[in-house]
Tab-separated table of C-alpha atoms and ligand atoms in Angstrom:
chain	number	residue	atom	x	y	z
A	19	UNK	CA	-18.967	2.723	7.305
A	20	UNK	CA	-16.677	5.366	8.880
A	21	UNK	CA	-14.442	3.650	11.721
A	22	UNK	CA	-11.603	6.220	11.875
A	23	UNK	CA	-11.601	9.625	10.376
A	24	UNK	CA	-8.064	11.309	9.673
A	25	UNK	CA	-7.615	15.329	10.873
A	26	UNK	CA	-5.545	18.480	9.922
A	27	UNK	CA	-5.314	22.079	9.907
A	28	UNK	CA	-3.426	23.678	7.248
A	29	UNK	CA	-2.628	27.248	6.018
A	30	UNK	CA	-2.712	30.168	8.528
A	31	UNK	CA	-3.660	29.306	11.460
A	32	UNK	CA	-7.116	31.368	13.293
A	33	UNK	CA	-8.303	31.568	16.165
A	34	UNK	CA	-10.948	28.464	16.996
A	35	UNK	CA	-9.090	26.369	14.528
A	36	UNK	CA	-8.751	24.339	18.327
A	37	UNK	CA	-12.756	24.284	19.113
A	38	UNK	CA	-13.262	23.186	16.035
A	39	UNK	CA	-10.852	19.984	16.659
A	40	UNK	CA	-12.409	19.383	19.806
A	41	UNK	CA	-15.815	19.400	18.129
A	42	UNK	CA	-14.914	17.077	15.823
A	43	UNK	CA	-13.181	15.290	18.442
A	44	UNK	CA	-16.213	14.868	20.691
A	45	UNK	CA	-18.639	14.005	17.977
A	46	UNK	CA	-16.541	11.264	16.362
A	47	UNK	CA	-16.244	9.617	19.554
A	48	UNK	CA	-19.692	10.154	20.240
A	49	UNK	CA	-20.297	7.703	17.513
A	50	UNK	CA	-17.615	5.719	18.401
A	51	UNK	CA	-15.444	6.424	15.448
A	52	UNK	CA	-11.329	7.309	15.933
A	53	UNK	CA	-9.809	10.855	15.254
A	54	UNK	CA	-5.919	10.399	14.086
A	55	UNK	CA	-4.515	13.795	13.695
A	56	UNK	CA	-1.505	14.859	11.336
A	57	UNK	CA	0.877	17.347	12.630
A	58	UNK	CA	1.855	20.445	10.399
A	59	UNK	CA	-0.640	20.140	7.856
A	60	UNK	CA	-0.410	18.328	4.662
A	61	UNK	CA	3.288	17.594	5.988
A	62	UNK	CA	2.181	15.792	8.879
A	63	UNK	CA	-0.048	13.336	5.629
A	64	UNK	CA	3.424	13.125	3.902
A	65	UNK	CA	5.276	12.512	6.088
A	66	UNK	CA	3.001	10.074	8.094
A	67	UNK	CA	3.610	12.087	11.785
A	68	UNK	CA	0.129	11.405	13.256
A	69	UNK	CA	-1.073	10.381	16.447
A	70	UNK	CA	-4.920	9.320	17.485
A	71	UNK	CA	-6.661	12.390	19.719
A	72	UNK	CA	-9.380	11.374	22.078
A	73	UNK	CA	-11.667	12.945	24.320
A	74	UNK	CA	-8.814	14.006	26.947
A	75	UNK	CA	-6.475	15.374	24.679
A	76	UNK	CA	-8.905	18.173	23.556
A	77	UNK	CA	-9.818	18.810	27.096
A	78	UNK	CA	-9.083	22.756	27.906
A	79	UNK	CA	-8.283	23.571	24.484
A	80	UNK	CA	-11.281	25.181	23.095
A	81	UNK	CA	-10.473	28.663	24.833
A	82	UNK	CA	-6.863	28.072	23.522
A	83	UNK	CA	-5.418	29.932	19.729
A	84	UNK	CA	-3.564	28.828	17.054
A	85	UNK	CA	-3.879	24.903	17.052
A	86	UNK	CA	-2.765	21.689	18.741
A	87	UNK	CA	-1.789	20.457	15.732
A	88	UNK	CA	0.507	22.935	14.206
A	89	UNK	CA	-0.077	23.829	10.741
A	90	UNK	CA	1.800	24.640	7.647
A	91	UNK	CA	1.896	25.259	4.290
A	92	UNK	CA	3.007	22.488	2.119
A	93	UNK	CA	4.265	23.234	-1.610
A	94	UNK	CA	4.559	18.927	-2.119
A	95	UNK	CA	0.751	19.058	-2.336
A	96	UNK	CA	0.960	20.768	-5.673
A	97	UNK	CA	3.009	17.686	-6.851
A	98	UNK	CA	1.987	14.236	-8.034
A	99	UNK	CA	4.612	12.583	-6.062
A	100	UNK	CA	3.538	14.683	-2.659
A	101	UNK	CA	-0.560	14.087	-3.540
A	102	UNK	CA	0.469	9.937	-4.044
A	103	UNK	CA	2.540	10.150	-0.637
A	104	UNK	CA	-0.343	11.752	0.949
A	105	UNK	CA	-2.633	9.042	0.183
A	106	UNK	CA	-0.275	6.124	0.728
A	107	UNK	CA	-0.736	7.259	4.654
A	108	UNK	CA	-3.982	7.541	4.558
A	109	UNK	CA	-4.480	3.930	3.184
A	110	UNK	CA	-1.691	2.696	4.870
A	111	UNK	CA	-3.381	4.174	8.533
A	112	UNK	CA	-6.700	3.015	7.532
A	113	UNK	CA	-8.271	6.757	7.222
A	114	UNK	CA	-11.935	6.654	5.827
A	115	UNK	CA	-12.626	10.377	5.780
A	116	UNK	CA	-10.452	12.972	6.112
A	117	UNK	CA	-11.088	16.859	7.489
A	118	UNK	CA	-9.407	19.664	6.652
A	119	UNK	CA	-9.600	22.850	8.514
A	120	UNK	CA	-8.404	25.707	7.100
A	121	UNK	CA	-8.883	28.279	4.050
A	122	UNK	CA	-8.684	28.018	-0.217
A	123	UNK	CA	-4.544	26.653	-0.574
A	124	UNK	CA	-5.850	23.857	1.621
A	125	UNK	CA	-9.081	22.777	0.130
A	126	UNK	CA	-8.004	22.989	-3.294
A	127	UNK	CA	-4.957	20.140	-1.824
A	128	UNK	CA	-7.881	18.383	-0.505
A	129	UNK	CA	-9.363	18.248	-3.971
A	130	UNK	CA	-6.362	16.954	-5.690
A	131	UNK	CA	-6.142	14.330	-2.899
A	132	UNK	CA	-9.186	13.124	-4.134
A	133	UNK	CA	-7.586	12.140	-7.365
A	134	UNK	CA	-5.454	9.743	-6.094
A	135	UNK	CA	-7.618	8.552	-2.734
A	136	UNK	CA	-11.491	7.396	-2.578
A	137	UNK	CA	-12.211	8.211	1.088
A	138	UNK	CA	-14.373	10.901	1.840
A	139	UNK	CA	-13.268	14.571	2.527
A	140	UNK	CA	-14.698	17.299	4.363
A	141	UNK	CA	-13.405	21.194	4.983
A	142	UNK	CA	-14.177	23.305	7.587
A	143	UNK	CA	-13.326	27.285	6.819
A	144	UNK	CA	-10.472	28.130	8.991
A	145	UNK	CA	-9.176	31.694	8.043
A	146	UNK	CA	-8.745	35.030	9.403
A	147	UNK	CA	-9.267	36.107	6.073
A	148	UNK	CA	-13.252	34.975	5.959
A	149	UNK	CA	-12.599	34.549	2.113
A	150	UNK	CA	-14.512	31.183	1.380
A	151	UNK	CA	-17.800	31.586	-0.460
A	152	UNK	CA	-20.678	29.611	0.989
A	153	UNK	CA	-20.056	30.555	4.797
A	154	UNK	CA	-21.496	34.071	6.048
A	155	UNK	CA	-18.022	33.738	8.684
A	156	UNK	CA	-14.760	31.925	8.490
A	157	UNK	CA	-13.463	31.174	11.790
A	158	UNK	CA	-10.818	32.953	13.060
A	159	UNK	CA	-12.571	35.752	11.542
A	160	UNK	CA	-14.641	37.714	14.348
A	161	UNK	CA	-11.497	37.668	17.079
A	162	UNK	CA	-9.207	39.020	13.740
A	163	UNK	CA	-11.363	41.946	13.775
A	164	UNK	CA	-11.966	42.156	17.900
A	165	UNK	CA	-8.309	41.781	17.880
A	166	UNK	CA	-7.497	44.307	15.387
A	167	UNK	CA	-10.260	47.261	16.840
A	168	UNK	CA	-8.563	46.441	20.134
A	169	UNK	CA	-5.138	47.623	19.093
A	170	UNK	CA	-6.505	50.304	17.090
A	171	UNK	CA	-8.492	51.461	19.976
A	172	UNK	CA	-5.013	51.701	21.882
A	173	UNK	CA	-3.725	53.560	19.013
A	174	UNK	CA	-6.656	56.247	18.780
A	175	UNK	CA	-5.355	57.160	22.322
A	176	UNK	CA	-1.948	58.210	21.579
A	177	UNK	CA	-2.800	59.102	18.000
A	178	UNK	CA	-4.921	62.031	19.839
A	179	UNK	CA	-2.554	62.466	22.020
A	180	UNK	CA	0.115	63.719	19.420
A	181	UNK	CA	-2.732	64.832	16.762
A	182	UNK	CA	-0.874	62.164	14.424
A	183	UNK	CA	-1.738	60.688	11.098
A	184	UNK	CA	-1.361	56.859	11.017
A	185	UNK	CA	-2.031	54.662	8.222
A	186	UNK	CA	-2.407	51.339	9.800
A	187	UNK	CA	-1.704	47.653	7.919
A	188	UNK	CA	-4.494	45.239	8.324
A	189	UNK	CA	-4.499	41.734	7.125
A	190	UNK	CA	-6.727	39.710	4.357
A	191	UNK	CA	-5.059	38.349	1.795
A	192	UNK	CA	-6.778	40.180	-1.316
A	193	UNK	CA	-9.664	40.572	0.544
A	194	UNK	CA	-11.201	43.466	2.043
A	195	UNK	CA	-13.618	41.953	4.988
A	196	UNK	CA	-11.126	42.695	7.832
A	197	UNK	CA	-10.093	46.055	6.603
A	198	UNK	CA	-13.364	47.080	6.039
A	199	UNK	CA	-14.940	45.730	8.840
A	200	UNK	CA	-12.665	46.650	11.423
A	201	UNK	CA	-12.219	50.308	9.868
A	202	UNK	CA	-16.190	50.942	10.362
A	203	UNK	CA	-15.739	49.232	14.069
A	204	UNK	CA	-12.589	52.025	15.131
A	205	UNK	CA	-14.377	54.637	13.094
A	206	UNK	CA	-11.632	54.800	10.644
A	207	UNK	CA	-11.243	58.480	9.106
A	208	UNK	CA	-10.495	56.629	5.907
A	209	UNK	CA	-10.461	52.976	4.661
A	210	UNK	CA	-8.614	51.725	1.145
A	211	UNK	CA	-9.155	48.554	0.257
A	212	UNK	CA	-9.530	46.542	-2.978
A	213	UNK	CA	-13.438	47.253	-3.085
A	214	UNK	CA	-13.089	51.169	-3.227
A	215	UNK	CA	-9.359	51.537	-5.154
A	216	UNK	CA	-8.103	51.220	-8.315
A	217	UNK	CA	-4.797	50.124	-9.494
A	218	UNK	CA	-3.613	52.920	-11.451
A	219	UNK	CA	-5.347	55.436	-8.901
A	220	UNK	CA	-2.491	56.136	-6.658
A	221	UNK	CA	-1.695	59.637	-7.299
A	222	UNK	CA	-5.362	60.876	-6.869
A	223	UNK	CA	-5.586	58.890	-4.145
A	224	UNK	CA	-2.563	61.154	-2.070
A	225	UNK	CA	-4.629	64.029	-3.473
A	226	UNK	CA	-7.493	63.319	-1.848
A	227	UNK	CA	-5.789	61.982	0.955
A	228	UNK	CA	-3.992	65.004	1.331
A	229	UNK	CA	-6.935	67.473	1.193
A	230	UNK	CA	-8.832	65.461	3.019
A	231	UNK	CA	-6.362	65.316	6.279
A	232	UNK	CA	-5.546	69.403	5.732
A	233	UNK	CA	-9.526	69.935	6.224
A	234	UNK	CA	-9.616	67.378	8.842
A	235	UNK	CA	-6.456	69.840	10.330
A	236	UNK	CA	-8.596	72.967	9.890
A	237	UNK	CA	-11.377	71.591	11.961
A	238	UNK	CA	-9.454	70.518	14.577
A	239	UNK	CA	-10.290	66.756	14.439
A	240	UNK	CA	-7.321	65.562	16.446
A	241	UNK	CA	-6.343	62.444	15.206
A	242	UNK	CA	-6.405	60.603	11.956
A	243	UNK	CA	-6.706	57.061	10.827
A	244	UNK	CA	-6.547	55.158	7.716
A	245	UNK	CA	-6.740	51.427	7.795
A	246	UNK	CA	-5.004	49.826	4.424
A	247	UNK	CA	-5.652	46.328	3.194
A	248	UNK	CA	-2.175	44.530	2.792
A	249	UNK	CA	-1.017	44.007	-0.590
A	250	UNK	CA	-2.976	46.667	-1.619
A	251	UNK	CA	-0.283	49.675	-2.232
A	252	UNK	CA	2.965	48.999	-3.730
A	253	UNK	CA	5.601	49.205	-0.882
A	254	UNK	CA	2.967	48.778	1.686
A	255	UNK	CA	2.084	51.161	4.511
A	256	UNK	CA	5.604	52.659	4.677
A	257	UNK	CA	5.784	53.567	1.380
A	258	UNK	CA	2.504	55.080	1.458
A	259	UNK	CA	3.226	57.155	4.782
A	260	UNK	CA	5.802	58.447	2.734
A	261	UNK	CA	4.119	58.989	-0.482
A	262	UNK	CA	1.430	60.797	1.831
A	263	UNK	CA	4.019	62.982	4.260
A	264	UNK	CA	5.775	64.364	0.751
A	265	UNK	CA	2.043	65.112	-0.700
A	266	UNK	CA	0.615	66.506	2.110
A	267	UNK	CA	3.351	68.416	4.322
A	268	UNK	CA	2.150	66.552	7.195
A	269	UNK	CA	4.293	63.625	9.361
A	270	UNK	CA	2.185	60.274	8.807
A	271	UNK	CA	3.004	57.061	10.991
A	272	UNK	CA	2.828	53.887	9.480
A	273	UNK	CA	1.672	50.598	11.373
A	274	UNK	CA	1.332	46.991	10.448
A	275	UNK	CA	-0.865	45.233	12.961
A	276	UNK	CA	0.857	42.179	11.244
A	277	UNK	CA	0.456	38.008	12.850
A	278	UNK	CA	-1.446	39.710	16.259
A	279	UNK	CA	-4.120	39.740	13.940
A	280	UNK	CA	-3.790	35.637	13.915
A	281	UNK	CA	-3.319	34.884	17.509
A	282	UNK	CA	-5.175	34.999	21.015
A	283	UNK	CA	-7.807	33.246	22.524
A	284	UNK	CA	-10.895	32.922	19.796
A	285	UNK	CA	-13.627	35.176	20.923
A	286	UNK	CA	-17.467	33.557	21.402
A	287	UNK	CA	-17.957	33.497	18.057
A	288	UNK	CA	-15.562	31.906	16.773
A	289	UNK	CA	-15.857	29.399	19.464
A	290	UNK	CA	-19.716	28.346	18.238
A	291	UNK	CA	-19.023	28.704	14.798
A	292	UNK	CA	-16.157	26.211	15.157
A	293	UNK	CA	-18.144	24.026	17.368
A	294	UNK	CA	-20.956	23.759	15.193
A	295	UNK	CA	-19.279	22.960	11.796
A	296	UNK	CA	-17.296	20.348	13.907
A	297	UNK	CA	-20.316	18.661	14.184
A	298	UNK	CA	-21.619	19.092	11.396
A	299	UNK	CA	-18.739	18.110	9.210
A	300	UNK	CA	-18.467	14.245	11.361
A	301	UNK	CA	-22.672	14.737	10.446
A	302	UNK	CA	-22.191	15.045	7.008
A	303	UNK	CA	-19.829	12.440	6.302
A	304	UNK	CA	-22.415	9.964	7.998
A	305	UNK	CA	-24.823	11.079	6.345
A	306	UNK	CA	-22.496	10.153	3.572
A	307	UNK	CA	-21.485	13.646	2.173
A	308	UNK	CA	-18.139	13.953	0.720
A	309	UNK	CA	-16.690	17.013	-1.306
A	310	UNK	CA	-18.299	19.582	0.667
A	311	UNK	CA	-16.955	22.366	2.928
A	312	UNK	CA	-19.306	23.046	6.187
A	313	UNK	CA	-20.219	26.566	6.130
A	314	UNK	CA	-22.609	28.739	8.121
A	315	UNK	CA	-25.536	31.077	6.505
A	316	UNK	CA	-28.189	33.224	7.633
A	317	UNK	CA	-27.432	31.018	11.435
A	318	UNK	CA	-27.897	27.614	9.784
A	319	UNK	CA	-25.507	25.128	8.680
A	320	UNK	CA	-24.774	24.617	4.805
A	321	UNK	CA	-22.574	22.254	2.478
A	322	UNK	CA	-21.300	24.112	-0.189
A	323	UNK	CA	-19.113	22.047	-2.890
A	324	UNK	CA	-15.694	22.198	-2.424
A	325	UNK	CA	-14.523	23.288	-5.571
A	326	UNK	CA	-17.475	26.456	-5.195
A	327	UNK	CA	-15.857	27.209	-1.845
A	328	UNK	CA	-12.936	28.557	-3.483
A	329	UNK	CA	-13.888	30.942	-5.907
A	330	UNK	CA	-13.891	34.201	-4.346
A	331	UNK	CA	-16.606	35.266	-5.387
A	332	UNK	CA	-17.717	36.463	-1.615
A	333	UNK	CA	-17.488	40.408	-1.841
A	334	UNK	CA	-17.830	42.535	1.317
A	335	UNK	CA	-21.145	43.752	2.151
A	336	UNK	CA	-21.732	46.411	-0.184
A	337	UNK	CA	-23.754	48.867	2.139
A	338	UNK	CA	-20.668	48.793	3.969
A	339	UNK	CA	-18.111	49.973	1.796
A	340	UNK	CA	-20.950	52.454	0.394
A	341	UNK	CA	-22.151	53.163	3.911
A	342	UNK	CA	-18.319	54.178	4.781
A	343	UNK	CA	-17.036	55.963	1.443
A	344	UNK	CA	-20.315	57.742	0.828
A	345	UNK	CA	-21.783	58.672	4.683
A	346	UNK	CA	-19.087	57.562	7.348
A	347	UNK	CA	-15.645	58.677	5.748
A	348	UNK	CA	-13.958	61.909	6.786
A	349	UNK	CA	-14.214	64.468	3.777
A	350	UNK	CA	-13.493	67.802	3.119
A	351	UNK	CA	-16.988	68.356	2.635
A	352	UNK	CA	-17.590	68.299	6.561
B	402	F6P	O1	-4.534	33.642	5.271
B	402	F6P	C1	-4.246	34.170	6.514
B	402	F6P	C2	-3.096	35.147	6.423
B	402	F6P	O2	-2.824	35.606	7.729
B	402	F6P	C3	-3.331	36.310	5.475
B	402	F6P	O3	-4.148	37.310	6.017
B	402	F6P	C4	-1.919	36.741	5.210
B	402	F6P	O4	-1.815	37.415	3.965
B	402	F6P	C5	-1.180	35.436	5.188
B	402	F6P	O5	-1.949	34.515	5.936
B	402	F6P	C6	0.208	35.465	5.746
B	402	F6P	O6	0.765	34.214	5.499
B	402	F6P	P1	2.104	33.655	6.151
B	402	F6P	O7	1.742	33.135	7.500
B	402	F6P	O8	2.513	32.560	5.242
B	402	F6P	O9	3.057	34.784	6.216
């Protein structure tokens, strides 16, 4: 029987990492079971800074970003001593489930919490990064993208203006699904990400880059953008407006879109996704399901094993990276 269930979000924070607390807020109390929230993720279960959240406290919140409950990394979760700490407070506070929200660093502490504590444990995918398998979207990760096309969008403008190259940073971890997505929603001239470049490639890469923009020149296309996953070139975007300028002749701006890509109010989505795993994750664990991350396919709620959740094996939609290198990208050929 669950009486009180313990909460956290951990990792980077995303937008509707808050609806999703106030869905799992509102259901627990629907069946009359206590929500006792840590504070800074897995350092809020070390160090035992909790405090119950009811009903009221997650009035207003769901239209609000990052999250009520602050959230961290937390390195002591790697360690035996930080793993037996965490699960002295949840014994010691009388948790019988616990929820996680947030991306692969955090459910894999979750796991190794189970090692040393039998209650029952639930995630909920909480990333800008939408790189859990099992869900179709992370949340967080539809405003990332709205986020990112809007400040794109404002670039395009003065990007025309001046006629300008700009290579432009976009977050993901060492995943593509933001950069690729939000490069086929600004109409990106170009878009390098892990799925269409290899390490080792860099050299052709300016080549083509630079005889790609010069034809671009010739045919008077006024502006020119190429979204970049981060991590992806050695130095980052500076380094590779420079690598590009000295190839190429031609003045190219670099711009990393950076944390904005984490913050503001979580878009409609991301509010209903988070809603509904709330619910379903205080579901599941009544229905006695432990081990499982909530995740969302084809519009319908699944429970994917935690330890599957993490394997990155989710690749971006194929007929979208083909649909942009082969059809949608800016070539020479045009
Ligand atoms: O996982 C979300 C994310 O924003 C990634 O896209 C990014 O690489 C990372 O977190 C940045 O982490 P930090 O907040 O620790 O700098």
């Amino acid at each position: 029987m669950i009486k009180r269930i313990g909460i956290l979000t951990s990792g980077g924070d995303a937008p509707g990492m808050n609806a999703a607390i106030r869905s799992v807020v509102l259901s627990a109390s629907h069946f009359d079971i206590e929500v006792l929230g840590f504070y800074h993720g897995y350092n809020g279960l070390i160090a035992d800074n909790s405090k119950i959240i009811t009903s009221e406290d997650v009035d207003s919140i769901i239209q609000l970003g990052g999250t009520i409950l602050k959230s961290a990394r937390c390195a002591q979760m790697l360690e035996e001593t930080g793993l037996i700490q965490a699960a002295t407070t949840l014994l010691k506070n009388k948790v019988d489930a616990l929820i996680v929200i947030g991306g692969d660093g955090s459910f894999n502490g979750l796991l190794s919490l189970q090692q040393h504590w039998s209650g029952k444990i639930i995630g909920i995918p909480g990333t800008i990064d939408n790189d859990l398998d099992g869900t179709d979207h992370t949340i967080g990760f539809s405003t990332a993208v709205n986020t990112a096309l809007d400040a794109i969008d404002k670039i395009r403008d003065t990007a025309d203006a001046f006629e300008r190259v700009f290579i432009i940073e976009l977050m993901g971890r060492h995943s593509g699904h933001i950069t690729f997505n939000v490069g086929i929603a600004c109409a990106a001239e170009q878009v390098l990400s892990f799925e269409n470049f290899t390490k080792g490639s860099e050299q052709q890469t300016l080549q083509d880059l630079a005889k790609d923009i010069k034809a671009a020149k010739a045919n008077h296309h006024h502006s020119y953008i190429i979204v970049v996953a981060e991590h992806l070139w050695q130095g980052g975007v500076n380094k590779l407006a420079e690598d590009l300028s000295k190839v190429s002749n031609i003045d190219c701006t670099a711009c990393v879109l950076g944390y904005i890509q984490r913050g503001g109010s979580p878009d409609a989505k991301d509010r209903i996704t988070a809603t509904k795993m709330g619910v379903a994750a205080v579901q599941g664990l009544l229905d006695g399901k432990s081990g499982y991350m909530v995740g969302e396919q084809n519009n319908s709620i699944a429970y994917l094993p935690l330890n599957l959740a993490v394997k990155h094996t989710k690749t971006v939609s194929d007929s979208l990276v083909r649909a942009q290198d082969n059809i949608l990208a800016l070539t020479a050929k045009r």
